[in-house]
């Protein structure tokens, strides 16, 4: 009787174990099916979007990237996964990301938990092209808050960047000569004054007006005048350093800002006089201009043009930028009154100004 009971209990237990295993197996199959469905949904969501979705380990080696990257940059996923993210970027982009990492590390060292960051950098393409992309990067953390990796989205912004640059160029640069316009000139002059005040080194502003411009327009039309202004701009840029600024003030007037002359006023006067004389000589050389007359293209004309140059040496002692421009303009008119094709200094009452 007892043996029968034991056999019966054993059978029930065995049946229960079998039923549990069958239930567990069904549950695992259901979970696996759900996982596969989730993975399929993830692939559909990530592979059909126009943005690049990526994931990287804590050392910034790519562990996942969706096919959009191949459409944009030309690299297959197996050419990217396992490689460092820096291989995607230009040197400037690497510097940007390095700086972001440094800032994050400094904050994390102070106990600050940092979140997502967004930045815009250039990416390298397989065919050698460069494209701009806005990157959203978010850190992944373990239970203790330590960063275990990163994931994010990269969205191409090349066209947006081009339009932004075009808008900025229209706002700050002369469309004919490509030189800074009056608005940007005023900003550059303000920077020069601030730098001069900080360093105690003199700078100078040259105000130039072309002496023989109107007769060219009257005789050969505005096209000839435009060609002359473009050539004048080229010669002006060739006559100064990269740190200096050449701007078109308006019409046939140009302004040159010479930075970092000398701490001594007399020496600074000598230096800027040498630069101004070089510019005067460059602008006085004959111009060969190509103009159209009556539909016939490419007629070459020779034109001689000089410039009257007013010079204002300055140091950042609180003087208003507009006042410097007015004083240089006044010196330019004094140069015209002196016979043109010459230069004239404005001398303020206080020669240290």
XYZ file of N, CA and C in Angstrom, residues 16-230:
645
model
N 4.632 16.760 -12.757
C 4.728 18.188 -12.479
C 6.013 18.776 -13.045
N 7.113 18.026 -12.895
C 8.389 18.489 -13.434
C 8.323 18.599 -14.939
N 7.725 17.572 -15.570
C 7.612 17.578 -17.034
C 6.762 18.746 -17.496
N 5.637 18.924 -16.793
C 4.757 20.046 -17.163
C 5.458 21.388 -16.963
N 6.243 21.513 -15.871
C 6.978 22.748 -15.634
C 8.008 23.000 -16.732
N 8.715 21.893 -17.104
C 9.724 22.042 -18.152
C 9.086 22.423 -19.484
N 7.912 21.778 -19.751
C 7.221 22.122 -20.996
C 6.759 23.578 -20.975
N 6.243 24.008 -19.782
C 5.817 25.417 -19.662
C 6.996 26.369 -19.809
N 8.110 25.994 -19.171
C 9.306 26.827 -19.258
C 9.817 26.904 -20.687
N 9.776 25.731 -21.358
C 10.235 25.711 -22.759
C 9.348 26.580 -23.630
N 8.032 26.519 -23.373
C 7.095 27.351 -24.146
C 7.330 28.829 -23.852
N 7.596 29.115 -22.553
C 7.866 30.501 -22.180
C 9.136 31.017 -22.851
N 10.176 30.157 -22.874
C 11.435 30.548 -23.518
C 11.229 30.762 -25.008
N 10.407 29.851 -25.618
C 10.125 30.039 -27.051
C 9.374 31.344 -27.283
N 8.457 31.678 -26.366
C 7.694 32.917 -26.497
C 8.601 34.133 -26.322
N 9.491 34.052 -25.317
C 10.412 35.157 -25.084
C 11.387 35.306 -26.237
N 11.849 34.146 -26.782
C 12.759 34.196 -27.925
C 12.069 34.795 -29.139
N 10.800 34.396 -29.331
C 10.043 34.958 -30.459
C 9.847 36.459 -30.271
N 9.551 36.867 -29.025
C 9.389 38.295 -28.743
C 10.693 39.038 -28.959
N 11.824 38.400 -28.537
C 13.129 39.026 -28.728
C 13.441 39.173 -30.210
N 13.149 38.105 -30.972
C 13.395 38.178 -32.421
C 12.510 39.231 -33.068
N 11.261 39.302 -32.600
C 10.363 40.325 -33.141
C 10.872 41.715 -32.779
N 11.381 41.846 -31.545
C 11.925 43.145 -31.116
C 13.152 43.508 -31.933
N 14.023 42.506 -32.166
C 15.214 42.763 -32.977
C 14.835 43.127 -34.407
N 13.831 42.441 -34.943
C 13.381 42.754 -36.307
C 12.817 44.166 -36.376
N 12.052 44.531 -35.331
C 11.510 45.887 -35.280
C 12.636 46.909 -35.156
N 13.641 46.601 -34.323
C 14.786 47.497 -34.164
C 15.506 47.689 -35.491
N 15.692 46.560 -36.233
C 16.367 46.665 -37.528
C 15.558 47.517 -38.491
N 14.241 47.303 -38.496
C 13.407 48.101 -39.397
C 13.475 49.575 -39.031
N 13.432 49.843 -37.728
C 13.452 51.230 -37.283
C 14.790 51.904 -37.560
N 15.878 51.154 -37.398
C 17.203 51.753 -37.561
C 17.709 51.708 -38.987
N 17.270 50.714 -39.758
C 17.804 50.568 -41.111
C 17.038 51.397 -42.131
N 15.846 51.823 -41.778
C 15.045 52.579 -42.735
C 15.058 54.084 -42.470
N 15.764 54.506 -41.417
C 15.795 55.936 -41.112
C 16.910 56.607 -41.899
N 16.828 57.936 -41.992
C 17.842 58.684 -42.748
C 19.014 59.116 -41.875
N 18.904 58.898 -40.559
C 19.982 59.250 -39.641
C 20.868 58.040 -39.377
N 22.117 58.323 -39.008
C 23.051 57.258 -38.638
C 22.888 56.981 -37.150
N 22.562 55.733 -36.826
C 22.443 55.314 -35.432
C 23.650 54.443 -35.107
N 24.301 54.724 -34.004
C 25.552 54.047 -33.698
C 25.672 53.774 -32.206
N 26.636 52.898 -31.910
C 26.946 52.582 -30.512
C 28.444 52.344 -30.417
N 29.039 52.773 -29.296
C 30.482 52.619 -29.114
C 30.769 52.160 -27.681
N 31.910 51.495 -27.500
C 32.307 51.057 -26.162
C 32.923 52.244 -25.409
N 33.316 52.075 -24.148
C 33.839 53.220 -23.393
C 35.127 53.801 -23.950
N 35.817 53.053 -24.795
C 37.048 53.544 -25.427
C 36.799 54.123 -26.810
N 35.523 54.270 -27.147
C 35.093 54.894 -28.410
C 35.375 54.040 -29.638
N 35.353 52.724 -29.480
C 35.399 51.826 -30.628
C 33.965 51.448 -30.986
N 33.628 51.550 -32.261
C 32.266 51.321 -32.728
C 31.872 49.852 -32.547
N 30.708 49.621 -31.937
C 30.182 48.270 -31.767
C 28.947 48.022 -32.623
N 28.293 49.085 -33.067
C 27.140 48.948 -33.961
C 26.988 50.229 -34.765
N 26.575 50.055 -36.022
C 26.223 51.214 -36.851
C 25.218 50.756 -37.887
N 24.213 51.551 -38.158
C 23.174 51.122 -39.091
C 23.582 51.397 -40.538
N 22.858 50.807 -41.497
C 23.247 50.916 -42.913
C 23.224 52.337 -43.482
N 22.587 53.272 -42.799
C 22.529 54.646 -43.313
C 23.928 55.219 -43.486
N 24.860 54.812 -42.623
C 26.230 55.321 -42.729
C 26.837 54.957 -44.080
N 26.531 53.748 -44.571
C 27.057 53.342 -45.885
C 26.456 54.196 -46.994
N 25.168 54.553 -46.849
C 24.530 55.405 -47.852
C 25.155 56.801 -47.863
N 25.519 57.301 -46.679
C 26.057 58.659 -46.592
C 27.553 58.706 -46.879
N 28.324 57.854 -46.206
C 29.789 57.951 -46.286
C 30.418 56.877 -47.172
N 29.672 55.812 -47.501
C 30.194 54.789 -48.394
C 30.873 53.616 -47.715
N 30.978 53.644 -46.386
C 31.636 52.554 -45.665
C 30.607 51.499 -45.253
N 30.900 50.217 -45.519
C 30.062 49.136 -45.023
C 30.204 49.028 -43.506
N 29.226 48.395 -42.882
C 29.257 48.269 -41.426
C 30.503 47.522 -40.956
N 30.915 46.478 -41.715
C 32.097 45.711 -41.288
C 33.399 46.497 -41.457
N 33.338 47.626 -42.177
C 34.507 48.490 -42.305
C 34.558 49.547 -41.195
N 33.502 49.606 -40.399
C 33.410 50.610 -39.342
C 33.433 49.965 -37.957
N 32.673 48.891 -37.790
C 32.599 48.224 -36.488
C 33.978 47.702 -36.093
N 34.359 48.000 -34.859
C 35.677 47.621 -34.364
C 36.723 48.704 -34.561
N 36.367 49.759 -35.291
C 37.291 50.868 -35.520
C 36.953 52.023 -34.582
N 37.956 52.852 -34.313
C 37.771 53.990 -33.419
C 36.975 55.081 -34.120
N 36.149 55.785 -33.351
C 35.302 56.824 -33.951
C 36.133 57.936 -34.584
N 37.358 58.149 -34.107
C 38.183 59.216 -34.663
C 38.491 58.980 -36.139
N 38.418 57.724 -36.597
C 38.668 57.441 -38.013
C 37.589 58.056 -38.902
N 36.455 58.407 -38.314
C 35.368 59.018 -39.086
C 35.599 60.493 -39.347
N 36.383 61.165 -38.473
C 36.390 62.620 -38.434
C 37.648 63.228 -39.049
N 37.554 64.517 -39.365
C 38.719 65.302 -39.761
C 39.528 65.646 -38.512
N 40.701 66.226 -38.719
C 41.530 66.618 -37.572
C 40.804 67.619 -36.684
N 40.074 68.556 -37.313
C 39.323 69.540 -36.530
C 38.211 68.861 -35.733
N 37.580 67.855 -36.348
C 36.539 67.106 -35.651
C 37.094 66.328 -34.472
N 38.253 65.730 -34.654
C 38.901 64.995 -33.561
C 39.197 65.933 -32.403
N 39.681 67.134 -32.731
C 39.975 68.120 -31.686
C 38.706 68.512 -30.934
N 37.591 68.645 -31.662
C 36.320 68.990 -31.028
C 35.874 67.912 -30.059
N 35.912 66.650 -30.510
C 35.480 65.536 -29.655
C 36.427 65.374 -28.470
N 37.733 65.534 -28.707
C 38.707 65.439 -27.615
C 38.418 66.465 -26.537
N 38.064 67.674 -26.941
C 37.749 68.731 -25.986
C 36.475 68.403 -25.208
N 35.477 67.832 -25.881
C 34.232 67.441 -25.210
C 34.506 66.352 -24.176
N 35.346 65.375 -24.545
C 35.700 64.302 -23.613
C 36.427 64.865 -22.399
N 37.337 65.799 -22.644
C 38.080 66.403 -21.548
C 37.147 67.143 -20.592
N 36.208 67.901 -21.147
C 35.255 68.633 -20.308
C 34.383 67.660 -19.505
N 33.981 66.552 -20.138
C 33.164 65.561 -19.431
C 33.958 64.942 -18.279
N 35.214 64.587 -18.534
C 36.049 63.974 -17.501
C 36.254 64.915 -16.321
N 36.446 66.198 -16.614
C 36.627 67.179 -15.544
C 35.368 67.299 -14.687
N 34.199 67.292 -15.303
C 32.949 67.380 -14.560
C 32.695 66.109 -13.754
N 32.958 64.957 -14.392
C 32.732 63.687 -13.703
C 33.676 63.540 -12.512
N 34.894 64.093 -12.612
C 35.847 64.019 -11.512
C 35.346 64.788 -10.300
N 34.509 65.809 -10.540
C 33.934 66.594 -9.452
C 32.626 66.010 -8.943
N 32.250 64.844 -9.493
C 31.024 64.197 -9.049
C 29.796 64.560 -9.847
N 29.950 65.341 -10.908
C 28.812 65.731 -11.741
C 28.490 64.635 -12.741
N 27.244 64.200 -12.773
C 26.821 63.201 -13.749
C 26.408 63.935 -15.021
N 27.138 63.711 -16.070
C 26.878 64.418 -17.323
C 25.887 63.654 -18.189
N 25.215 64.384 -19.022
C 24.206 63.786 -19.892
C 24.589 63.867 -21.349
N 23.614 63.891 -22.241
C 23.879 63.930 -23.681
C 24.555 65.240 -24.102
N 25.332 65.168 -25.177
C 25.938 66.358 -25.773
C 25.634 66.367 -27.264
N 25.530 67.550 -27.814
C 25.285 67.708 -29.249
C 26.363 68.607 -29.824
N 26.942 68.192 -30.944
C 27.985 68.978 -31.595
C 27.942 68.714 -33.092
N 28.545 69.620 -33.864
C 28.548 69.517 -35.323
C 29.982 69.465 -35.824
N 30.327 68.413 -36.557
C 31.683 68.242 -37.066
C 31.646 67.632 -38.466
N 32.795 67.695 -39.145
C 32.922 67.103 -40.471
C 33.291 65.629 -40.377
N 32.724 64.823 -41.291
C 32.995 63.394 -41.367
C 33.699 63.077 -42.693
N 34.546 62.077 -42.660
C 35.245 61.625 -43.871
C 34.408 60.580 -44.596
N 34.376 60.671 -45.927
C 33.688 59.687 -46.758
C 34.705 58.780 -47.453
N 34.231 57.633 -47.910
C 35.121 56.648 -48.530
C 35.733 57.180 -49.816
N 34.989 58.038 -50.530
C 35.492 58.577 -51.795
C 36.296 59.865 -51.613
N 36.595 60.220 -50.359
C 37.408 61.399 -50.100
C 36.620 62.661 -49.806
N 35.299 62.614 -50.008
C 34.480 63.798 -49.709
C 34.427 64.035 -48.203
N 34.010 65.241 -47.863
C 33.754 65.584 -46.472
C 32.302 66.029 -46.356
N 31.633 65.600 -45.311
C 30.272 66.065 -45.076
C 30.124 66.477 -43.613
N 29.233 67.418 -43.395
C 28.951 67.882 -42.034
C 27.822 67.068 -41.434
N 27.906 66.803 -40.140
C 26.831 66.091 -39.445
C 26.719 66.600 -38.013
N 25.486 66.683 -37.546
C 25.221 67.013 -36.148
C 25.126 65.704 -35.377
N 25.897 65.587 -34.316
C 25.989 64.346 -33.558
C 25.367 64.538 -32.177
N 24.421 63.649 -31.826
C 23.886 63.576 -30.467
C 24.481 62.331 -29.815
N 25.253 62.525 -28.776
C 25.933 61.418 -28.093
C 25.474 61.342 -26.637
N 25.092 60.137 -26.201
C 24.621 59.943 -24.829
C 25.411 58.821 -24.171
N 25.920 59.032 -22.957
C 26.672 57.974 -22.275
C 25.753 56.890 -21.720
N 26.236 55.649 -21.714
C 25.550 54.525 -21.070
C 26.271 54.223 -19.762
N 25.519 53.923 -18.701
C 26.124 53.747 -17.383
C 25.672 52.435 -16.747
N 26.543 51.901 -15.868
C 26.165 50.716 -15.103
C 25.455 51.143 -13.819
N 25.160 50.159 -12.944
C 24.407 50.449 -11.727
C 25.144 51.414 -10.810
N 26.474 51.476 -10.930
C 27.266 52.366 -10.074
C 27.491 53.732 -10.721
N 26.910 53.938 -11.903
C 27.023 55.225 -12.565
C 28.241 55.376 -13.447
N 29.022 54.331 -13.581
C 30.223 54.418 -14.414
C 29.851 54.292 -15.890
N 30.515 55.033 -16.743
C 30.226 55.006 -18.176
C 30.737 53.690 -18.776
N 29.822 52.964 -19.411
C 30.173 51.683 -20.030
C 30.161 51.755 -21.557
N 29.787 52.882 -22.091
C 29.754 53.044 -23.537
C 28.963 54.283 -23.923
N 28.713 54.409 -25.205
C 27.974 55.568 -25.716
C 27.073 55.104 -26.864
N 25.980 55.784 -27.026
C 25.163 55.575 -28.216
C 24.633 56.928 -28.668
N 24.222 56.974 -29.916
C 23.762 58.269 -30.390
C 23.276 58.248 -31.819
N 22.981 59.433 -32.317
C 22.457 59.640 -33.662
C 23.275 60.720 -34.346
N 23.636 60.493 -35.599
C 24.343 61.489 -36.410
C 23.464 61.854 -37.598
N 23.218 63.141 -37.777
C 22.339 63.608 -38.857
C 23.108 64.537 -39.770
N 23.096 64.246 -41.064
C 23.850 65.071 -42.018
C 23.288 66.484 -42.057
N 24.200 67.474 -42.022
C 23.793 68.889 -42.038
C 24.589 69.680 -43.071
N 25.123 68.985 -44.077
C 25.983 69.644 -45.058
C 25.278 70.816 -45.732
N 24.052 70.596 -46.191
C 23.322 71.656 -46.888
C 22.975 72.786 -45.929
N 22.577 72.437 -44.706
C 22.276 73.467 -43.719
C 23.508 74.309 -43.409
N 24.649 73.639 -43.306
C 25.905 74.337 -43.033
C 26.253 75.262 -44.196
N 26.037 74.792 -45.409
C 26.331 75.615 -46.586
C 25.464 76.867 -46.599
N 24.182 76.703 -46.275
C 23.273 77.844 -46.249
C 23.646 78.808 -45.126
N 24.034 78.272 -43.970
C 24.462 79.134 -42.868
C 25.691 79.948 -43.259
N 26.644 79.278 -43.909
C 27.853 79.980 -44.346
C 27.523 81.038 -45.386
N 26.570 80.717 -46.264
C 26.174 81.672 -47.303
C 25.499 82.892 -46.687
N 24.645 82.656 -45.702
C 23.969 83.761 -45.020
C 24.986 84.641 -44.301
N 25.943 83.983 -43.633
C 26.975 84.744 -42.928
C 27.810 85.562 -43.906
N 28.109 84.959 -45.057
C 28.908 85.678 -46.045
C 28.163 86.894 -46.570
N 26.862 86.727 -46.807
C 26.064 87.851 -47.281
C 25.978 88.945 -46.225
N 25.982 88.547 -44.960
C 25.832 89.522 -43.877
C 27.122 90.267 -43.583
N 28.268 89.615 -43.793
C 29.527 90.181 -43.335
C 30.555 90.431 -44.439
N 30.253 90.031 -45.671
C 31.249 90.179 -46.737
C 30.655 90.868 -47.952
N 31.477 91.653 -48.616
C 31.073 92.349 -49.828
C 30.914 91.345 -50.967
N 29.752 91.265 -51.612
C 29.533 90.247 -52.639
C 30.408 90.410 -53.882
N 30.871 91.624 -54.172
C 31.691 91.838 -55.371
C 33.143 91.422 -55.147
N 33.748 91.911 -54.105
C 35.185 91.679 -53.882
C 35.481 90.519 -52.948
N 34.470 90.085 -52.170
C 34.705 89.035 -51.186
C 35.389 89.528 -49.925
N 35.623 90.844 -49.830
C 36.262 91.416 -48.640
C 35.226 91.602 -47.527
N 35.683 91.687 -46.276
C 34.772 92.063 -45.199
C 34.073 93.374 -45.519
N 32.789 93.454 -45.174
C 32.058 94.700 -45.404
C 32.173 95.615 -44.186
N 31.436 96.691 -44.213
C 31.553 97.688 -43.141
C 31.174 97.103 -41.778
N 30.176 96.224 -41.770
C 29.722 95.627 -40.516
C 30.819 94.786 -39.880
N 31.456 93.943 -40.674
C 32.534 93.111 -40.140
C 33.766 93.945 -39.833
N 34.002 94.987 -40.641
C 35.129 95.892 -40.378
C 35.037 96.487 -38.979
N 33.841 96.957 -38.604
C 33.669 97.562 -37.286
C 33.967 96.564 -36.181
N 33.578 95.303 -36.386
C 33.873 94.265 -35.399
C 35.377 94.024 -35.300
N 36.030 93.933 -36.451
C 37.488 93.711 -36.467
C 38.229 94.886 -35.831
N 37.751 96.097 -36.072
C 38.392 97.273 -35.479
C 38.245 97.242 -33.959
N 37.071 96.850 -33.487
C 36.870 96.719 -32.052
C 37.813 95.683 -31.445
N 38.008 94.554 -32.148
C 38.946 93.538 -31.677
C 40.373 94.070 -31.641
N 40.741 94.824 -32.660
C 42.093 95.380 -32.722
C 42.340 96.363 -31.587
N 41.346 97.182 -31.290
C 41.473 98.136 -30.184
C 41.614 97.404 -28.847
N 40.830 96.349 -28.665
C 40.907 95.585 -27.423
C 42.266 94.913 -27.287
N 42.775 94.363 -28.401
C 44.088 93.716 -28.376
C 45.190 94.731 -28.105
N 45.077 95.926 -28.713
C 46.067 96.979 -28.508
C 46.099 97.432 -27.056
N 44.923 97.555 -26.451
C 44.848 97.957 -25.047
C 45.489 96.910 -24.149
N 45.275 95.638 -24.482
C 45.798 94.546 -23.660
C 47.311 94.421 -23.772
N 47.851 94.607 -24.970
C 49.279 94.377 -25.205
C 50.126 95.635 -25.122
N 49.485 96.823 -25.275
C 50.247 98.061 -25.304
C 50.977 98.281 -26.620
N 50.550 97.577 -27.665
C 51.177 97.690 -28.989
C 50.263 98.484 -29.919
N 50.829 99.422 -30.648
C 50.053 100.270 -31.540
C 49.558 99.491 -32.762
N 48.416 99.935 -33.268
C 47.899 99.472 -34.542
C 47.636 100.679 -35.416
N 47.113 100.448 -36.604
C 46.839 101.579 -37.492
C 45.668 101.253 -38.405
N 44.964 102.305 -38.814
C 43.873 102.169 -39.768
C 44.178 103.035 -40.975
N 44.096 102.443 -42.153
C 44.320 103.141 -43.420
C 42.983 103.302 -44.137
N 42.637 104.526 -44.508
C 41.415 104.798 -45.248
C 41.826 105.174 -46.669
N 41.376 104.398 -47.659
C 41.806 104.591 -49.047
C 40.630 104.973 -49.935
N 40.869 105.901 -50.832
C 39.885 106.281 -51.833
C 40.589 106.326 -53.185
N 39.997 105.649 -54.194
C 40.610 105.612 -55.518
C 40.499 106.985 -56.189
N 41.578 107.410 -56.844
C 41.649 108.763 -57.393
C 41.051 108.899 -58.786
N 40.988 107.825 -59.519
C 40.580 107.957 -60.921
C 39.557 106.877 -61.259
N 38.526 106.784 -60.435
C 37.545 105.706 -60.589
C 36.347 106.127 -61.441
N 35.782 107.288 -61.186
C 34.572 107.725 -61.894
C 34.768 107.824 -63.406
N 35.893 108.357 -63.888
C 36.068 108.407 -65.354
C 36.026 107.037 -66.014
N 36.520 106.003 -65.303
C 36.475 104.635 -65.855
C 35.031 104.192 -66.007
N 34.214 104.402 -65.005
C 32.794 104.037 -65.080
C 32.087 104.810 -66.182
N 32.379 106.094 -66.277
C 31.708 106.933 -67.275
C 32.065 106.511 -68.694
N 33.313 106.099 -68.901
C 33.770 105.780 -70.245
C 33.468 104.339 -70.647
N 33.621 103.406 -69.730
C 33.509 101.982 -70.088
C 32.392 101.243 -69.356
N 31.680 101.915 -68.478
C 30.546 101.278 -67.808
C 30.916 100.657 -66.464
N 29.878 100.231 -65.755
C 30.063 99.703 -64.408
C 30.803 98.364 -64.393
N 30.707 97.615 -65.467
C 31.438 96.338 -65.515
C 32.934 96.568 -65.375
N 33.437 97.573 -66.079
C 34.862 97.896 -65.974
C 35.202 98.330 -64.555
N 34.301 99.141 -63.964
C 34.525 99.566 -62.592
C 34.559 98.399 -61.627
N 33.670 97.424 -61.838
C 33.657 96.239 -60.964
C 34.960 95.458 -61.080
N 35.450 95.297 -62.319
C 36.718 94.579 -62.520
C 37.867 95.302 -61.809
N 37.839 96.617 -61.871
C 38.886 97.387 -61.202
C 38.829 97.187 -59.684
N 37.619 97.250 -59.106
C 37.474 97.073 -57.664
C 37.943 95.685 -57.217
N 37.658 94.677 -58.018
C 38.097 93.313 -57.695
C 39.623 93.233 -57.704
